[in-house]
CSV table of C-alpha atoms and ligand atoms in Angstrom, one decimal:
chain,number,residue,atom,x,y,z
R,1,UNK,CA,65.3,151.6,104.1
R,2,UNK,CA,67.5,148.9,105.2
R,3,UNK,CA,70.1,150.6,108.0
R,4,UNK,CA,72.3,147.4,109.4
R,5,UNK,CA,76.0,147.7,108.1
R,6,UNK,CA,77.2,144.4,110.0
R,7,UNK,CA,74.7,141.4,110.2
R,8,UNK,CA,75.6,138.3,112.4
R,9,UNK,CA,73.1,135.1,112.1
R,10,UNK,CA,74.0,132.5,113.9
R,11,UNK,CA,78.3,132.4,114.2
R,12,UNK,CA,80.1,130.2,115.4
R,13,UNK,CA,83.8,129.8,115.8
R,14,UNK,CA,85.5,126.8,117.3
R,15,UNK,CA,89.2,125.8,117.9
R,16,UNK,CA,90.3,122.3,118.3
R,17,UNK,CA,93.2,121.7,121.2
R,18,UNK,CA,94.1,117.8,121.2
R,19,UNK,CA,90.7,116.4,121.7
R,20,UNK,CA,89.4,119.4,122.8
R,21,UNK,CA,87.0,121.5,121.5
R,22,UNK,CA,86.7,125.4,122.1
R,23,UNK,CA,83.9,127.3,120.9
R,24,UNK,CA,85.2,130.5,121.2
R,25,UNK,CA,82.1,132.0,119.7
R,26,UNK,CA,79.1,130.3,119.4
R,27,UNK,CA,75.6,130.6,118.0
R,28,UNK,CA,75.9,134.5,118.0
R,29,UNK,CA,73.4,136.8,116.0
R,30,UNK,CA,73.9,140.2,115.7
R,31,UNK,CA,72.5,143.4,113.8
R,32,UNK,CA,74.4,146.8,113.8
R,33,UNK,CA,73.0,149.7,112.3
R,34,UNK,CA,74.8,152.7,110.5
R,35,UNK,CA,76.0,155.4,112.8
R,36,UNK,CA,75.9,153.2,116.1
R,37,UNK,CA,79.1,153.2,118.5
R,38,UNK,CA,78.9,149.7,120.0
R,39,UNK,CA,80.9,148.6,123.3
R,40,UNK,CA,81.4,144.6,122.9
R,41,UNK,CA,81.9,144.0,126.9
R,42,UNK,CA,82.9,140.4,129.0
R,43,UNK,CA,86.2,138.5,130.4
R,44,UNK,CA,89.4,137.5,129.1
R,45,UNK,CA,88.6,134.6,127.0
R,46,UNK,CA,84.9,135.3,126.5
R,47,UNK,CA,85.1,135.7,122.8
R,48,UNK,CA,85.6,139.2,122.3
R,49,UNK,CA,88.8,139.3,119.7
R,50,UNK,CA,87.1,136.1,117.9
R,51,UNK,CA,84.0,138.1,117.2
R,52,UNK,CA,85.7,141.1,116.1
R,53,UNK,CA,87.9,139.6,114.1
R,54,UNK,CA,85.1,137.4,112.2
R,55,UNK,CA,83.3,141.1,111.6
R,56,UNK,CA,86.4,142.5,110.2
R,57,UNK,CA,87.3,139.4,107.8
R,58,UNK,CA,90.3,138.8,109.7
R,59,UNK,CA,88.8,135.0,110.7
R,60,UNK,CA,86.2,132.7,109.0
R,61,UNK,CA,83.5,131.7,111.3
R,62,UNK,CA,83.4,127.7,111.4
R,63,UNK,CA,79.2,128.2,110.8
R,64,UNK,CA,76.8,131.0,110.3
R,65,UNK,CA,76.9,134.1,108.2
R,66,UNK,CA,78.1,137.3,108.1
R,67,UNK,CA,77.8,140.2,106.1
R,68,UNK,CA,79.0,144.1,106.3
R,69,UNK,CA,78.1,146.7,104.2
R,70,UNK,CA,76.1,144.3,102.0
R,71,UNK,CA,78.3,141.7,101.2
R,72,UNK,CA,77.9,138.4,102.7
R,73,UNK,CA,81.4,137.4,103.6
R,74,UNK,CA,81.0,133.3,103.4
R,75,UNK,CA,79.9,133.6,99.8
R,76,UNK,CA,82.1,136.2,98.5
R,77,UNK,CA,85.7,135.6,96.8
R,78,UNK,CA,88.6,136.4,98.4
R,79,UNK,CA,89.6,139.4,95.9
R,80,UNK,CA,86.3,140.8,97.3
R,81,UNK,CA,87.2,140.4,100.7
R,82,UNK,CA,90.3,142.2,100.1
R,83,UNK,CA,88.6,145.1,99.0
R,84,UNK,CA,86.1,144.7,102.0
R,85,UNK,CA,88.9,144.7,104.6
R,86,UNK,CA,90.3,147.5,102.5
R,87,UNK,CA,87.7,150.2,101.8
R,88,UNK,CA,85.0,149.5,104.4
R,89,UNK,CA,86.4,148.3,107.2
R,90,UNK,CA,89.6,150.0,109.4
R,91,UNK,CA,90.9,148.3,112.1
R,92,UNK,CA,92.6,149.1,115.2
R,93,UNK,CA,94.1,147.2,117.5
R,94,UNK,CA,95.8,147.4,121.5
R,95,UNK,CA,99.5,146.9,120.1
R,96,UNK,CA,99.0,149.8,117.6
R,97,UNK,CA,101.2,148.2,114.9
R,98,UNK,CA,103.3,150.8,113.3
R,99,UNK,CA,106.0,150.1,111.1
R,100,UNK,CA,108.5,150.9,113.3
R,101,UNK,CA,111.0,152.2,110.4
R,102,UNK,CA,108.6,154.8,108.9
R,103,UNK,CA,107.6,158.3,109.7
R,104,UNK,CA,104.1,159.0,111.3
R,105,UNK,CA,103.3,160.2,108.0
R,106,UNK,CA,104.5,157.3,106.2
R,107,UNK,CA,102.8,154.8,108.3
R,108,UNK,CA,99.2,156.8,108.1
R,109,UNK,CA,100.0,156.7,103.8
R,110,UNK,CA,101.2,152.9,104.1
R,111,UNK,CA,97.3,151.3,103.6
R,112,UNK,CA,96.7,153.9,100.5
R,113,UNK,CA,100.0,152.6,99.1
R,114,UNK,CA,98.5,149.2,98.7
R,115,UNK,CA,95.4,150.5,96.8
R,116,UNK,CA,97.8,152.9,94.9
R,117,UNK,CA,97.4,155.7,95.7
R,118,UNK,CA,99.5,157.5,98.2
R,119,UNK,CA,97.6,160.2,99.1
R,120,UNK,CA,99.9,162.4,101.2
R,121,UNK,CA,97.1,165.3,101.8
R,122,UNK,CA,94.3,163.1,102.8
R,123,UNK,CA,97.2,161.3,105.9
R,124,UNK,CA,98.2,165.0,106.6
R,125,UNK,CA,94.4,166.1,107.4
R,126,UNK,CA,93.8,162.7,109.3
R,127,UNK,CA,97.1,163.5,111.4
R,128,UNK,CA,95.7,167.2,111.9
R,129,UNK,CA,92.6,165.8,113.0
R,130,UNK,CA,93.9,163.8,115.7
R,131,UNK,CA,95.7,166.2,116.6
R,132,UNK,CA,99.8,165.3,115.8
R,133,UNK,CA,100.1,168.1,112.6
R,134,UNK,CA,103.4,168.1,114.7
R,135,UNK,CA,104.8,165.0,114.4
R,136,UNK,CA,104.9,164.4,111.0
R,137,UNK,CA,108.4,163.6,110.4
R,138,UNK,CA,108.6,161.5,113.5
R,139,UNK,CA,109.2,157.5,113.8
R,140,UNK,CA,106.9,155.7,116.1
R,141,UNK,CA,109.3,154.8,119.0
R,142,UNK,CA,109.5,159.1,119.0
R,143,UNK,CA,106.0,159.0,120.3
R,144,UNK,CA,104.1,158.7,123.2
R,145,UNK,CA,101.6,155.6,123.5
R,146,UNK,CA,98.2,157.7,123.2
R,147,UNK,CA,100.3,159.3,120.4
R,148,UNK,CA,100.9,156.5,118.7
R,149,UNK,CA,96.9,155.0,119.0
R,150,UNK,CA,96.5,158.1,117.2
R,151,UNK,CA,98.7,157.6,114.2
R,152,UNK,CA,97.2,153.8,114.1
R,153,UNK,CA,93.8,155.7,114.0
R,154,UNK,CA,94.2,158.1,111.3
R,155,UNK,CA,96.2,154.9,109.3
R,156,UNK,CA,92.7,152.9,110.1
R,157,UNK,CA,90.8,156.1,108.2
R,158,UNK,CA,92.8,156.7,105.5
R,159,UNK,CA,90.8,154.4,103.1
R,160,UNK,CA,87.3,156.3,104.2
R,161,UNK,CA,85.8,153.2,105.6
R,162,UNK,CA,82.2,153.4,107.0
R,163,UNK,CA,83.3,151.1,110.0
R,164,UNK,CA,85.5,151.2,112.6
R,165,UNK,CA,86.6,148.0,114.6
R,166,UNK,CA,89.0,148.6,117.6
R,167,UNK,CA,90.1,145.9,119.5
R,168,UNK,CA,90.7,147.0,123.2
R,169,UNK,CA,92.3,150.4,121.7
R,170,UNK,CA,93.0,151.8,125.0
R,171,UNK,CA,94.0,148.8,126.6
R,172,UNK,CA,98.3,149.9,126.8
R,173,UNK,CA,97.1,153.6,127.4
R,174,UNK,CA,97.2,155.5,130.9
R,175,UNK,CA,93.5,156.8,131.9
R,176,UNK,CA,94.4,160.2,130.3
R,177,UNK,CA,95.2,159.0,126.7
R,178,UNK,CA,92.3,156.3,127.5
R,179,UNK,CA,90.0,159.6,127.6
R,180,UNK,CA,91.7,161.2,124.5
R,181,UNK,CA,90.7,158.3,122.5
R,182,UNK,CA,87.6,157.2,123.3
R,183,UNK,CA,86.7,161.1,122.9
R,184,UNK,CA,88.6,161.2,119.3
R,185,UNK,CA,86.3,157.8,118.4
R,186,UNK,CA,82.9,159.7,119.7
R,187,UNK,CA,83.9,162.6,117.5
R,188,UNK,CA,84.3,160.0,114.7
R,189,UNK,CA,81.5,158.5,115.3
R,190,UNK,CA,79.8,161.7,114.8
R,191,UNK,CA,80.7,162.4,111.7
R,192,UNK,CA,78.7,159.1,110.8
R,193,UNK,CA,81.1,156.5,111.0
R,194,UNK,CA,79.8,153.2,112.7
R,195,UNK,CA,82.0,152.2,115.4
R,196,UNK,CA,82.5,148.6,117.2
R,197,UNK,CA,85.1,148.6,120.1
R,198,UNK,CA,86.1,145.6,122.5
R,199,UNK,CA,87.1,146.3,126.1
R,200,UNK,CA,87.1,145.1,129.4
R,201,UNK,CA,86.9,149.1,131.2
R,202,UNK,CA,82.9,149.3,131.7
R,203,UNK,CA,83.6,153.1,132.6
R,204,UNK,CA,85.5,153.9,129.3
R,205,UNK,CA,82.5,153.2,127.1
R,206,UNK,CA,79.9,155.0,129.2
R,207,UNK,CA,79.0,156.9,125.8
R,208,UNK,CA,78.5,154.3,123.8
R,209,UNK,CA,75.2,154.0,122.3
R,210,UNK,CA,74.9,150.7,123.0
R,211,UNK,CA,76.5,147.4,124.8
R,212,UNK,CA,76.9,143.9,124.4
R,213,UNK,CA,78.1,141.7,126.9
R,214,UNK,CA,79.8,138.3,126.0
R,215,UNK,CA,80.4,135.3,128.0
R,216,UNK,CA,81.5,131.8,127.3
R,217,UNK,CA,81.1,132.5,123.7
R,218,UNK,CA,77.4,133.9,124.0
R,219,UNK,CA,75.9,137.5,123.6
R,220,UNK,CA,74.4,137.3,127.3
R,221,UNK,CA,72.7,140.5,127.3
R,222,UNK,CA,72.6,144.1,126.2
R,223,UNK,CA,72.1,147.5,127.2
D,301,LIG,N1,94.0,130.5,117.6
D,301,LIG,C1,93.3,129.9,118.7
D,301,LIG,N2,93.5,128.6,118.9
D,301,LIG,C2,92.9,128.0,120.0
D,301,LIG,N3,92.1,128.7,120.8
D,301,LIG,C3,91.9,130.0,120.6
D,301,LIG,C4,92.5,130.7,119.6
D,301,LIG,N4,92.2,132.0,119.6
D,301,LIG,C5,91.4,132.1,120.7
D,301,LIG,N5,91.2,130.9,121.3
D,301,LIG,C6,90.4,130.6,122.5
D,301,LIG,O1,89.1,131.2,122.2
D,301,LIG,C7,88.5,131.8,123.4
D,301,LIG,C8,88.2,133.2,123.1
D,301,LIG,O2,89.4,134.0,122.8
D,301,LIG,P1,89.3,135.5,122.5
D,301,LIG,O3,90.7,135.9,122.2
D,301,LIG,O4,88.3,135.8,121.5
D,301,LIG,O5,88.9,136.1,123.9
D,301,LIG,P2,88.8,137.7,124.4
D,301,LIG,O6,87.4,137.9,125.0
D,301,LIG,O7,89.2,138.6,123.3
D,301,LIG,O8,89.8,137.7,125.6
D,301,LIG,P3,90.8,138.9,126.1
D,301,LIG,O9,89.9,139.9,126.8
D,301,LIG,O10,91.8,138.2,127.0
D,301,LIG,O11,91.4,139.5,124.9
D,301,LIG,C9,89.6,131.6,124.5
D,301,LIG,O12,89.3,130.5,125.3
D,301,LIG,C10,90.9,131.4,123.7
D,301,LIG,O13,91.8,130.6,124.5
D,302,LIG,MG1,90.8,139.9,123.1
């Protein structure tokens, strides 16, 4: 049975400033299998977001392939890449991007709207499960900061996607809401969902099952 739910062969992004050339990621290959709970570890400027972003179909790679759940991502139309980034993959990100204007209930519906169906039950038992039943009528700026990761968290599940990508999730958090997240993720994680996370905090991501340093670009090791 084939287990990998996000393949990298051989990716490679590059930026072009005047006449220079950055290869922000370059000749990376990659295999994650369903159910892990990756840490992607290495410096500012190592690659990190680049990578992450190329997994989630945020970014094109500039060579190599990539393909999650299945789907190879360089040959696949763009209405299909919709309906990857939509249904397979949630995203969340440092700067937790709520709609400032909506209710916490609101903003968890707001990615079920788009696929038409505003499931208000399914966002009320995501906001239960992380824990803010309470704040349902609230607006963001109401919140706390590890309050608010947790709205963009239950937002990032309220499709059901089978992976997770968080991009330095804990990164505007004090160490106590740090903790409260990375233990909500490991409790997602499992219930089965695969889970990639960026960071530069070696000691938040002591749990993961697995770790991948970057550098210049490069996967330089793992553990
Ligand atoms: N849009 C862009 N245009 C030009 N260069 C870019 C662009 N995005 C990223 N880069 C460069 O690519 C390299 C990798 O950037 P990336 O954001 O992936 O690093 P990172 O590991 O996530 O860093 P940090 O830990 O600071 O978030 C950096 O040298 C960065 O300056
Ligand atoms: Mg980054």
């Amino acid at each position: 049975m084939n287990n990998t739910i996000i393949k990298l062969e051989h990716v490679s992004k590059e930026y072009h400033r005047g006449t220079e050339t950055v290869h922000a990621v370059n000749d990376v290959s990659l295999s994650i299998n369903k159910g892990e709970f990756v840490a992607i570890l290495g410096h500012s400027g190592s690659g990190k977001t680049t990578l992450l972003n190329i997994i989630g179909c945020l970014d094109h790679p500039t060579s190599g392939d990539v393909e999650v759940n299945g789907i190879k991502i360089s040959s696949s139309p763009e209405k299909e890449l919709t309906i990857l980034r939509k249904k397979t993959i949630g995203f969340v990100f440092q700067q937790f991007f709520l709609i400032p204007t909506l209710t916490v209930l609101q903003n968890v519906q707001l990615p079920a709207l788009f696929a038409s169906k505003a499931d208000e039950g399914k966002a009320k038992e995501l906001l239960t499960m992380v824990g803010l039943e309470k704040r349902l009528s609230h607006l963001p700026g109401q919140l706390s900061g590890g309050e608010m990761q947790r709205v963009a968290i239950a937002r990032s599940l309220i499709n059901d996607p089978p992976v997770l990508l968080a991009d330095e999730p804990t990164g505007n958090l004090d160490s106590r809401n740090a903790d409260n997240i990375m233990n909500l993720l490991s409790e997602l994680n499992d219930k089965g969902i695969t889970i990639v996370i960026v960071t530069h905090n070696h000691d938040l991501v002591k749990n993961c099952s697995r770790h991948v340093f970057m550098e210049d670009g490069k996967l330089k090791h793992e553990s």
